XYZ file of C-alpha atoms in Angstrom:
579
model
C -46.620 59.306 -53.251
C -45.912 62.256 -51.077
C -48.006 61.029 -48.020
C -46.395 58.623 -46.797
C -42.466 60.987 -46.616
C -41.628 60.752 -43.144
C -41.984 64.841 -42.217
C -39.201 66.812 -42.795
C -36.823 67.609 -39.564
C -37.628 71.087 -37.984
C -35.622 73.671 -38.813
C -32.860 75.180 -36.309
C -33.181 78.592 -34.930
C -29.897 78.354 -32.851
C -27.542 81.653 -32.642
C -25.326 79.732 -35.073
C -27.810 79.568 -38.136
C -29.207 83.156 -37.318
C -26.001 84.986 -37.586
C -25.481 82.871 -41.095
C -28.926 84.449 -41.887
C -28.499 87.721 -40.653
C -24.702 87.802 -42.390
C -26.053 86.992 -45.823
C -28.776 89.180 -45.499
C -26.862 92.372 -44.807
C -24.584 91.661 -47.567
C -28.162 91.417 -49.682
C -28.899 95.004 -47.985
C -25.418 96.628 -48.274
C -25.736 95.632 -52.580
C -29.657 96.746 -53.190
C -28.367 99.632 -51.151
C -26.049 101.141 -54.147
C -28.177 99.237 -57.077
C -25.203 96.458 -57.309
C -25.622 92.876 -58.702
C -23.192 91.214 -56.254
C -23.447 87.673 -56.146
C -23.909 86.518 -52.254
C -20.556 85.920 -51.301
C -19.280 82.849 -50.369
C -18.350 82.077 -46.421
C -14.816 81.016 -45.015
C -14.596 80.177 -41.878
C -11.324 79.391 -39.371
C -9.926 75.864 -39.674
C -7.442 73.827 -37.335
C -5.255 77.201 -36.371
C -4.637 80.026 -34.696
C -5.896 83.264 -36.352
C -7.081 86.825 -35.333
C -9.642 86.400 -38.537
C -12.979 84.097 -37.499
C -14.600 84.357 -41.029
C -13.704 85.641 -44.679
C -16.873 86.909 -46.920
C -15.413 85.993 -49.901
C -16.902 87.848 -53.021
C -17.019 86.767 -56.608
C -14.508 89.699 -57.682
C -13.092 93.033 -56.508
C -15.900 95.085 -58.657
C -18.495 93.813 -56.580
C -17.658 95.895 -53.679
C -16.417 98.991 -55.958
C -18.170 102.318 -55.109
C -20.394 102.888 -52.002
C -21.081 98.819 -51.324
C -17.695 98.461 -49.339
C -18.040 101.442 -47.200
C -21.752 100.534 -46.188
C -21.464 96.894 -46.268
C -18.434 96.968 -43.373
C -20.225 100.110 -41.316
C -23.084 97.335 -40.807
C -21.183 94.604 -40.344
C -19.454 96.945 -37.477
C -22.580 97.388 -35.841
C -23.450 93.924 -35.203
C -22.893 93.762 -31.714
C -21.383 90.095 -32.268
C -18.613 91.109 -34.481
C -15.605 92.502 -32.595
C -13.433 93.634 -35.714
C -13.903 93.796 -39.654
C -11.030 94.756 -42.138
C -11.979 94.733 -45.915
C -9.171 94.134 -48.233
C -9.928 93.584 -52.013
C -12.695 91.031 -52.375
C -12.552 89.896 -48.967
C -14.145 91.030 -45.730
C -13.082 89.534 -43.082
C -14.295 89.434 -39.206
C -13.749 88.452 -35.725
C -16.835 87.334 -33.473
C -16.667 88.649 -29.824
C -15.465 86.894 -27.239
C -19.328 86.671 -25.587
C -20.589 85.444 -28.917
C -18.123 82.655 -28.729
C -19.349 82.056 -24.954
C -22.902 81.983 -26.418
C -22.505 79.279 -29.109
C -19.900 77.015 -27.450
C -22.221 76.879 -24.325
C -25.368 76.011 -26.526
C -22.972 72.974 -28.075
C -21.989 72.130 -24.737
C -25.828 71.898 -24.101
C -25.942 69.038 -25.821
C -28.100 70.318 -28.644
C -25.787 68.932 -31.723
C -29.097 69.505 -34.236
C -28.456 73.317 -33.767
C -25.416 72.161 -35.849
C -26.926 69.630 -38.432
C -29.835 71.368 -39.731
C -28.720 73.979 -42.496
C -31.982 74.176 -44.584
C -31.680 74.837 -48.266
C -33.519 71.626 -49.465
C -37.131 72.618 -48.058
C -39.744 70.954 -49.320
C -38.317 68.260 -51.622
C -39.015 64.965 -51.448
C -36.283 62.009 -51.765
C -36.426 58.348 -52.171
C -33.488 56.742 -51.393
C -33.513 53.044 -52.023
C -30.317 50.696 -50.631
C -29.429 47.687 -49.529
C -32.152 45.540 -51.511
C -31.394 42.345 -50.002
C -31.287 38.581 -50.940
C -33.622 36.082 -48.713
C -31.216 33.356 -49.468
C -27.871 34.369 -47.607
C -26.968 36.676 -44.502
C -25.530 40.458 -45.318
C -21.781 40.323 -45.562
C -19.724 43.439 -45.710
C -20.485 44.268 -49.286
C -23.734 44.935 -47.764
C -22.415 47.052 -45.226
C -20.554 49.238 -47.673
C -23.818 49.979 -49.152
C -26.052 50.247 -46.026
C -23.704 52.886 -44.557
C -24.049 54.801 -48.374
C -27.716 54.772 -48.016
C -27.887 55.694 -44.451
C -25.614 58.327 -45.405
C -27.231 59.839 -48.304
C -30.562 60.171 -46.277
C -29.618 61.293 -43.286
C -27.436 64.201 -45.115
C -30.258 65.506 -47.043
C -32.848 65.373 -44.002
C -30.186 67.355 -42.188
C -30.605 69.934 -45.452
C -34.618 70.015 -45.049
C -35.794 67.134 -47.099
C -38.427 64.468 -46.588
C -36.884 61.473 -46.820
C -38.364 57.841 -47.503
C -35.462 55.177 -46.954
C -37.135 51.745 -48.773
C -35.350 48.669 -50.336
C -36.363 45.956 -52.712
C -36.420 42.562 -51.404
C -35.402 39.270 -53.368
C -37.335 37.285 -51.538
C -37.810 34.592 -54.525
C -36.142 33.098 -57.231
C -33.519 30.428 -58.330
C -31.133 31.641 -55.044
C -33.443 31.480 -52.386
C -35.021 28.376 -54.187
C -31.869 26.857 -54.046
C -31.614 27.438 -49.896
C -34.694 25.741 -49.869
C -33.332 22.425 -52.066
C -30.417 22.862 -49.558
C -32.712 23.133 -46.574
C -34.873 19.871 -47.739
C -31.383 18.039 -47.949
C -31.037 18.732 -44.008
C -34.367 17.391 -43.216
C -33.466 14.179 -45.049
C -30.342 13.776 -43.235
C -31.084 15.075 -39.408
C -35.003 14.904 -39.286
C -37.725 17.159 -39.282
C -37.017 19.317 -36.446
C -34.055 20.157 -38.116
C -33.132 24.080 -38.132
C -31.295 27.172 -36.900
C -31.328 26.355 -33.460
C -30.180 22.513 -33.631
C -27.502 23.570 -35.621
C -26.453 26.341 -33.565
C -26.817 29.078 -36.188
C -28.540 32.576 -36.333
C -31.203 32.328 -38.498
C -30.418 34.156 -41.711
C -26.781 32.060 -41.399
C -28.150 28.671 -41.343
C -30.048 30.030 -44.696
C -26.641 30.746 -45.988
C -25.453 27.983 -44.710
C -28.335 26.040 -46.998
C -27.715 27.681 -50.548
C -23.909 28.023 -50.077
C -23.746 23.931 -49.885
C -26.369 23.805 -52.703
C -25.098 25.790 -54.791
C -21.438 25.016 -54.954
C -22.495 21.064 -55.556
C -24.760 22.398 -58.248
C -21.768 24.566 -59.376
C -19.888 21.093 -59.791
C -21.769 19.330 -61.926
C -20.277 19.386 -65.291
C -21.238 22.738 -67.671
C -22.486 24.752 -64.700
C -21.240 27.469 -62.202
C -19.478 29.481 -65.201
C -20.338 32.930 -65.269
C -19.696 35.129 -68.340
C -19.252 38.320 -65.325
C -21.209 41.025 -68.152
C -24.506 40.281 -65.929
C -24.686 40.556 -62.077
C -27.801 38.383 -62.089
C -26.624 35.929 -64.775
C -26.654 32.743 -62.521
C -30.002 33.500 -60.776
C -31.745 33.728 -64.627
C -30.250 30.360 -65.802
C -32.076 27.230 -65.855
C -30.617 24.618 -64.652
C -33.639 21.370 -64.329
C -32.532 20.823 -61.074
C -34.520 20.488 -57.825
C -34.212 23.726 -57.064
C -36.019 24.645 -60.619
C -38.510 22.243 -59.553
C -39.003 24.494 -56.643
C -39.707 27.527 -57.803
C -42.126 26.076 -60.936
C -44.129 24.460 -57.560
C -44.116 28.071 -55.777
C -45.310 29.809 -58.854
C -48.619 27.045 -59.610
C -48.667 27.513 -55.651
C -48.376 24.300 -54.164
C -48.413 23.990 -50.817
C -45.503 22.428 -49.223
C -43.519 24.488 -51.824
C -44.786 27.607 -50.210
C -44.898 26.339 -46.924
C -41.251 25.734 -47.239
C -40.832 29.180 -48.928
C -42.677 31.033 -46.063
C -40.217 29.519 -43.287
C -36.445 29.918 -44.991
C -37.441 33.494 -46.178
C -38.802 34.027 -42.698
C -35.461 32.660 -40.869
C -33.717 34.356 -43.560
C -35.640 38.098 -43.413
C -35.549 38.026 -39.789
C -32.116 37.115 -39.032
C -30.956 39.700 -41.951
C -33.621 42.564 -39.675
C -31.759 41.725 -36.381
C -27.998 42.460 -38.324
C -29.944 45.523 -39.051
C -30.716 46.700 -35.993
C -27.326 46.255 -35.196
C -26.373 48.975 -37.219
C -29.339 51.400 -36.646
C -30.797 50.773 -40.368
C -34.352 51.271 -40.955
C -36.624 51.800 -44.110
C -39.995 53.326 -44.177
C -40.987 50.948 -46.764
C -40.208 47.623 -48.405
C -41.042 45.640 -51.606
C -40.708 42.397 -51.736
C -39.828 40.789 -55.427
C -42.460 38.124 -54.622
C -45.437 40.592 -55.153
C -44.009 41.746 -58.248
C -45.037 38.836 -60.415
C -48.713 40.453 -62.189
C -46.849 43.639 -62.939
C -44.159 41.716 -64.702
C -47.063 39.653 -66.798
C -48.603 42.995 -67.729
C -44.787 44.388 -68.840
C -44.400 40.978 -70.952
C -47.480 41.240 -72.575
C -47.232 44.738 -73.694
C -43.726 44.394 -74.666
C -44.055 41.236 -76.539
C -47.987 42.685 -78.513
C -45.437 46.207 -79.499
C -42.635 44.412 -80.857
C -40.448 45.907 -78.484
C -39.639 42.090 -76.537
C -39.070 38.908 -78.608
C -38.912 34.888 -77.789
C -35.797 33.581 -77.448
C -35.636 30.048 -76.162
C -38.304 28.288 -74.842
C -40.382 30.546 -72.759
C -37.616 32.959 -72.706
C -38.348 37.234 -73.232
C -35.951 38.668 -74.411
C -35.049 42.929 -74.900
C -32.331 44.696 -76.889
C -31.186 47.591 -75.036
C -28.967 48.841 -78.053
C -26.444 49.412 -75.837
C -22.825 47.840 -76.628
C -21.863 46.908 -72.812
C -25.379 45.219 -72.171
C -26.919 44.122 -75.726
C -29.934 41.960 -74.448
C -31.692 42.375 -71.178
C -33.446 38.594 -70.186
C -36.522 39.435 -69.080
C -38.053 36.071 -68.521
C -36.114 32.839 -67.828
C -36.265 29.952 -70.219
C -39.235 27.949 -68.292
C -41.009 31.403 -68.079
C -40.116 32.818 -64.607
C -39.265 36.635 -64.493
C -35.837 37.195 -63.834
C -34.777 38.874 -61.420
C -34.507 42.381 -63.638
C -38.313 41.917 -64.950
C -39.273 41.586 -61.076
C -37.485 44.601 -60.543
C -38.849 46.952 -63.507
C -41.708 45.343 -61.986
C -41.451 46.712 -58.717
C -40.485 50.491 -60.304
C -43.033 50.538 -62.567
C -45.933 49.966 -59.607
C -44.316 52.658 -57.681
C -44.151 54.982 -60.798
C -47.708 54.859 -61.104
C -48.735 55.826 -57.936
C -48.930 59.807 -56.878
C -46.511 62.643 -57.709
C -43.013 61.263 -58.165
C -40.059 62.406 -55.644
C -37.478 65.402 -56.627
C -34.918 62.567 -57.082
C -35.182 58.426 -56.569
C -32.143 57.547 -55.590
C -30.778 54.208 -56.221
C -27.325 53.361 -53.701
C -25.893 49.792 -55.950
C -22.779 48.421 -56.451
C -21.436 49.483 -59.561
C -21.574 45.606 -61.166
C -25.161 46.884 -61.447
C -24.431 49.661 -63.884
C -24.985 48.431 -67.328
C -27.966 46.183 -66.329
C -29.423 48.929 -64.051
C -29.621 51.452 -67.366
C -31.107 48.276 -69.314
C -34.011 48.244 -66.562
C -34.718 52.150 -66.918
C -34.812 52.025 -70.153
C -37.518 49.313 -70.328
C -39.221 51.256 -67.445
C -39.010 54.188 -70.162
C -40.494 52.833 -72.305
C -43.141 51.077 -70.803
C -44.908 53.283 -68.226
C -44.909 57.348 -67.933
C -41.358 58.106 -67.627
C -41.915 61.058 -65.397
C -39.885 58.870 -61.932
C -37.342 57.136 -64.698
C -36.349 61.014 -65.423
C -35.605 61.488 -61.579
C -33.727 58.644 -60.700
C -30.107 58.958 -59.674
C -27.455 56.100 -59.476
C -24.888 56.357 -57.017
C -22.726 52.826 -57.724
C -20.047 52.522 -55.253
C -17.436 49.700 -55.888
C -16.599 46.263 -55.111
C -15.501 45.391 -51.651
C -12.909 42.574 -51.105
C -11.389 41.043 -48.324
C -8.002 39.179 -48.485
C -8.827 39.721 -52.443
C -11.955 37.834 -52.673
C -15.219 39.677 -53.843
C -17.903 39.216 -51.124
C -19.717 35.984 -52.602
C -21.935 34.283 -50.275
C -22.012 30.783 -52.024
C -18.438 30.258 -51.734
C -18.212 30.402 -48.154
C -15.596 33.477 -48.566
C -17.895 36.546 -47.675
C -16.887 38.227 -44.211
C -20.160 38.761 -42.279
C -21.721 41.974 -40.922
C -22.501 39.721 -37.805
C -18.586 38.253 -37.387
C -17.010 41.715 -37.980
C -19.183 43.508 -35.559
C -18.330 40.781 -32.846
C -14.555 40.788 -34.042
C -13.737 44.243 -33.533
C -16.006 44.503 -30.324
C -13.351 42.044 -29.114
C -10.663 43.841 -30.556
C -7.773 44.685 -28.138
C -7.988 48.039 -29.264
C -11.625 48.944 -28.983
C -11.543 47.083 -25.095
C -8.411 48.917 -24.292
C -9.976 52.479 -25.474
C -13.374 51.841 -23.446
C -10.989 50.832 -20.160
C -8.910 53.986 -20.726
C -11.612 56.571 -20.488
C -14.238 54.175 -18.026
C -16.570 52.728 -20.986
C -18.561 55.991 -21.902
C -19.675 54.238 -24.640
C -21.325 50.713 -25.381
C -18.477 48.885 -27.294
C -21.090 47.920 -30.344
C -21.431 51.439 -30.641
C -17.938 51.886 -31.030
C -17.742 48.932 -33.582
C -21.070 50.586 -35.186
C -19.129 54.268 -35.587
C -16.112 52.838 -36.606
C -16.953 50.271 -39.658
C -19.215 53.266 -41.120
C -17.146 55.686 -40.690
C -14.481 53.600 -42.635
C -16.611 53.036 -45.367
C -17.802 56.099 -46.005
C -14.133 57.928 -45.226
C -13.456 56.058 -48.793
C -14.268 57.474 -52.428
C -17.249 55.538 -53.179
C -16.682 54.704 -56.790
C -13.522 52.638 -55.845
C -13.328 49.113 -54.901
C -11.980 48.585 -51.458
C -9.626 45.767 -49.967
C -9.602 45.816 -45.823
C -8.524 43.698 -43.151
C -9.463 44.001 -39.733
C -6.772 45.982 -38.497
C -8.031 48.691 -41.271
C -10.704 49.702 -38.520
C -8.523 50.886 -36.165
C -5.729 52.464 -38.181
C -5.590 56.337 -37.781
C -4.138 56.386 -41.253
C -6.758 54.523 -43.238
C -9.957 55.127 -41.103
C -10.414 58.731 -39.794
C -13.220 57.160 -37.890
C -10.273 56.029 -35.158
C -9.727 59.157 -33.934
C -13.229 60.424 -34.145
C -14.283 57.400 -31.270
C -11.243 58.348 -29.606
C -12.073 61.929 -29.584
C -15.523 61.133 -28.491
C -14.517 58.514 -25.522
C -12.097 61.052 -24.351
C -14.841 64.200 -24.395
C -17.488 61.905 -22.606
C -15.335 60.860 -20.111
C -14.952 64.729 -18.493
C -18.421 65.189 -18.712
C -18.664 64.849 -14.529
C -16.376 68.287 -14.309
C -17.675 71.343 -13.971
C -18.162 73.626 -16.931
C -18.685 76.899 -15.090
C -16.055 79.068 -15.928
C -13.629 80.600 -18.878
C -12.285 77.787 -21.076
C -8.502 77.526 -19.860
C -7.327 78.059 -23.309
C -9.538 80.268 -25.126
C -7.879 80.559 -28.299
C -8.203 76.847 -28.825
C -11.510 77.094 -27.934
C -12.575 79.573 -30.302
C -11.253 77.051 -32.922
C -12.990 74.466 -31.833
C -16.230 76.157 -31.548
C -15.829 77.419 -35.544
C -15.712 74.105 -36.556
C -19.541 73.935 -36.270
C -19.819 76.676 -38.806
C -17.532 74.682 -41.082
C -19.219 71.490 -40.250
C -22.779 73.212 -41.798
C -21.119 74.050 -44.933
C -19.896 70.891 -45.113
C -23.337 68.792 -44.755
C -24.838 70.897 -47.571
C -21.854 69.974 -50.118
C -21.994 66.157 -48.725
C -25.952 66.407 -49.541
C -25.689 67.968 -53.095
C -23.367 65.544 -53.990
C -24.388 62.612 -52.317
C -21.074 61.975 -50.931
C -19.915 61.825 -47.035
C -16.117 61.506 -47.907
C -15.027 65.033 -46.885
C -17.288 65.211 -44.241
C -15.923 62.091 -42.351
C -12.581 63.260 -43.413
C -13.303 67.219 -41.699
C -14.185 65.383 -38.871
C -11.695 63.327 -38.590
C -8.856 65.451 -38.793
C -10.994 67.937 -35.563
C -10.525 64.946 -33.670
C -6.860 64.383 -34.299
C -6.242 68.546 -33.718
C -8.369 67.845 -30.577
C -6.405 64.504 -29.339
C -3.200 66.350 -30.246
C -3.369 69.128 -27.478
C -4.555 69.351 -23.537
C -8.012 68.091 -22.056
C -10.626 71.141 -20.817
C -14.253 70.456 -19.916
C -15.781 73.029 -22.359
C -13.844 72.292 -24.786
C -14.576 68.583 -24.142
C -18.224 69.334 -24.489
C -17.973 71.588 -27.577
C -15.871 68.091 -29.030
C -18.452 65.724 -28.399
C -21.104 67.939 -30.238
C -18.983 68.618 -32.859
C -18.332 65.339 -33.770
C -21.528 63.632 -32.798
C -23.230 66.031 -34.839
C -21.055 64.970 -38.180
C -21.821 61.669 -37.606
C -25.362 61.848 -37.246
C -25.600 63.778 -40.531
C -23.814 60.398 -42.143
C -26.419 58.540 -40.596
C -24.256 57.050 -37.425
C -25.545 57.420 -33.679
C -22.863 59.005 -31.434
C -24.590 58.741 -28.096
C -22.912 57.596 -25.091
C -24.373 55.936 -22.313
């Protein structure tokens, strides 16, 4: 599996990370040097105020400096010719850089170089899989989607910025009852405008008129008497039921392959995939590989058959394969439907288990869901356990973020309720807000970028494992997306980029601050990494842009800004380049 991780991002040998190194490695010196165990202590550096101290070496207790380690550890702290003072008090040694030192790293952030910033190491040489998104072929993304799309993008682009190889892939539901269903809705079209009949007669984007398709389906098939109720204990409870309709007929035609079935299959999916890929690139999201549900269908036969020959699966009605998980919030996982067809877990395990078996698995698999998927999610595993060598089950970690909800309906494409990526990009591109922001500092910035930083950077300001009610005034809020003030912050920084820089900084104190932010900032992509969580991180740099907007305009401190805070984005996985 290994060969084909993208390579890992190189490694930054800016003045910033060497003074980290050569800090930590006198304090390594200063403790072999008297036969002590001290721990490596941890670093504190300045926040948003005025201070003579730039960073505190904070050590575990006040016996790890006792006898000779203080004395020597300070005398060569002294000596570094970047350090202008150090006073030692207890457990604590703290320092002030030199003015020229400062000089040195604000200029190389005012160079433009924001990866001297983002890449702090420590994760060398693992590999990650980190699989989001995982699509439906039968409805556009909505902002459910976005929530987790700006998780995964986050999650990878935090540990690349720690040293990892990183493969971003997704699982595609690209058939079933759903997208069989867009296709019943699709043939009802035909029969009522014609043959020629598609997204561009009706004035749709592809993937929408798809929508469009199932969403009508499905809520007449909802209507007929004894259907549409959902228990709510399975995410994927509708897609496994059988319902004898003509969208059941549709999917029994795909699987004995019949022709028009599949040549009907090949053109929604295809209107459907590609307009889904364009709402993509809207938001910068790529994967370095993709499996599509469709291909899944021999592995699944080989899981029934072994599972049903062990004793492990049983028949429940009809052709229906059943599994108990033992488990009291998800007794029995469906594995195939009544008329036979794999649900849409069995194409899944089917997926996991072909990957499993091919090469060394990853460090960690990471799976970004919404947490609906949970139960069902530890039903699949355990299957996958069971059934294949467990050594990728073992490294898979689940991080299920919660429901999002707009005007307090769940994002649910077939009831015509779901807010669109598509409609609230173009809505806040429109905004009054965003267009008076871009006229204020001369449109530095494209205003889709602006739209693009600020609906990530809302999401991923939140605590994932909540659900999450917005409106579209949420976006540009200062008080509930910290994202506001980091585009402000970043408009107003690119704007002075025309003045001169030459010269002392015309407050340097403020400066200073600014410029120890980056140190904070690296500390602060290896937590967001470890834990797979972005939520302090936004928040840190949200509250640099408010201290920034809060005080007076300077071109080098402009500059130092704009790195600052493109460089925390980019480590959440959002592009912070003007024009």
């Amino acid at each position: 599996m290994s060969e084909v991780f993208p390579a890992a991002k190189p490694a930054s040998v800016s003045a910033l990370r060497s003074f980290e190194g050569t800090l930590l490695a006198i304090c390594d010196d200063a403790a072999r040097a008297v036969g002590s165990s001290c721990m490596r202590p941890s670093l504190g550096y300045r926040r948003l105020a005025r201070s003579p101290v730039d960073l505190r070496l904070f050590f575990t207790d006040t016996s790890a400096l006792a006898g000779g380690m203080a004395g020597a550890l300070v005398e060569r702290l002294a000596g570094l010719g970047v350090v202008d003072t150090v006073r030692r008090r207890g457990a604590e040694v703290s320092l002030r850089l030199t003015e020229d030192f400062i000089d040195q790293l604000g200029r190389e952030l005012e160079g433009a170089a924001p990866s001297a910033i983002a890449t702090v190491g420590g994760m060398d040489g693992r590999h990650y899989v980190v699989n989001f998104l995982n699509p439906n072929a039968s409805k556009p993304l909505h902002v459910g989607h976005l929530r987790n799309a700006a998780l995964g993008m986050a999650v990878a682009a935090s540990l690349e910025a720690c040293g990892a190889r990183v493969l971003r892939q997704c699982y595609v539901c690209d058939i079933g009852r759903s997208v069989c269903e867009a296709m019943a809705g699709y043939e009802g079209l035909l029969a009522q405008h014609g043959q020629d009949w598609g997204p561009e007669r009706a004035g749709l984007a592809p993937d929408q008129f798809v929508g469009r398709c199932y969403a009508d389906y499905a809520r007449a098939s909802d209507a007929v008497p004894g259907r549409g109720a959902e228990s709510g204990a399975d995410p994927a409870e509708r897609e496994d039921t059988v319902v004898h309709d003509r969208a059941d007929e549709l999917l029994a035609a795909w699987v004995a392959g019949e022709a028009e079935a599949r040549r009907l299959w090949e053109r929604v999916r295809s209107w459907a995939l590609g307009g889904q890929e364009a709402t993509l690139e809207r938001l910068g999201a790529r994967w370095d590989r993709v499996h599509h549900e469709s291909a899944s269908l021999a592995a699944v036969e080989r899981l029934t058959a072994a599972g049903l020959a062990s004793g492990a699966f049983y028949r429940g009605i009809g052709q229906e394969v059943l599994f108990d998980t033992g488990r009291s919030e998800y007794a029995t996982l469906k594995l195939l439907r009544e008329d036979g067809f794999p649900t849409e877990h069995a194409r899944v395990i089917g997926l996991f288990l072909e990957e499993q078996a091919v090469g060394a698995p990853p460090y960690r698999w990471i799976v970004v869901c919404g947490d609906e998927w949970g139960a069902a999610g530890q039903a699949e595993l355990d299957v996958a356990r069971r059934f294949g060598a467990a050594e990728l089950v073992e490294r898979v970690e689940v991080f299920a973020h919660g429901m999002v909800t707009a005007a307090g309906s769940k994002m649910k494409s077939r009831d015509g309720q779901a807010v669109l990526i598509d409609e609230l990009l173009d809505l806040l591109i429109d905004s009054a807000p965003v267009q008076d922001l871009l006229e204020e500092y001369g449109r530095p910035f494209a205003p889709e970028q602006l739209a693009d930083m600020l609906v990530k950077g809302y999401f991923l300001s939140k605590r994932a494992s909540k659900g999450l009610e917005f409106t579209l005034e949420s976006f540009t809020d200062e008080a509930s997306n910290p994202a506001w003030a980091v585009v402000r912050a970043l408009c107003r920084g690119a704007a002075s980029r025309a003045r001169a820089t030459v010269g002392a900084p015309s407050d340097p104190e403020r400066y200073r601050t600014a410029v120890l932010q980056a140190f904070q900032l690296r500390q602060l992509v290896a937590r967001s990494a470890e834990g797979f969580q972005g939520t302090s991180l936004m928040k840190f740099v949200g509250g640099f842009a408010r201290w920034y907007l809060d005080g007076a305009s300077d071109p080098r401190l402009d500059r130092v800004v704009v790195a600052v805070c493109s460089a925390s984005l980019g480590t959440l996985g959002v592009a912070a380049r003007g024009r």
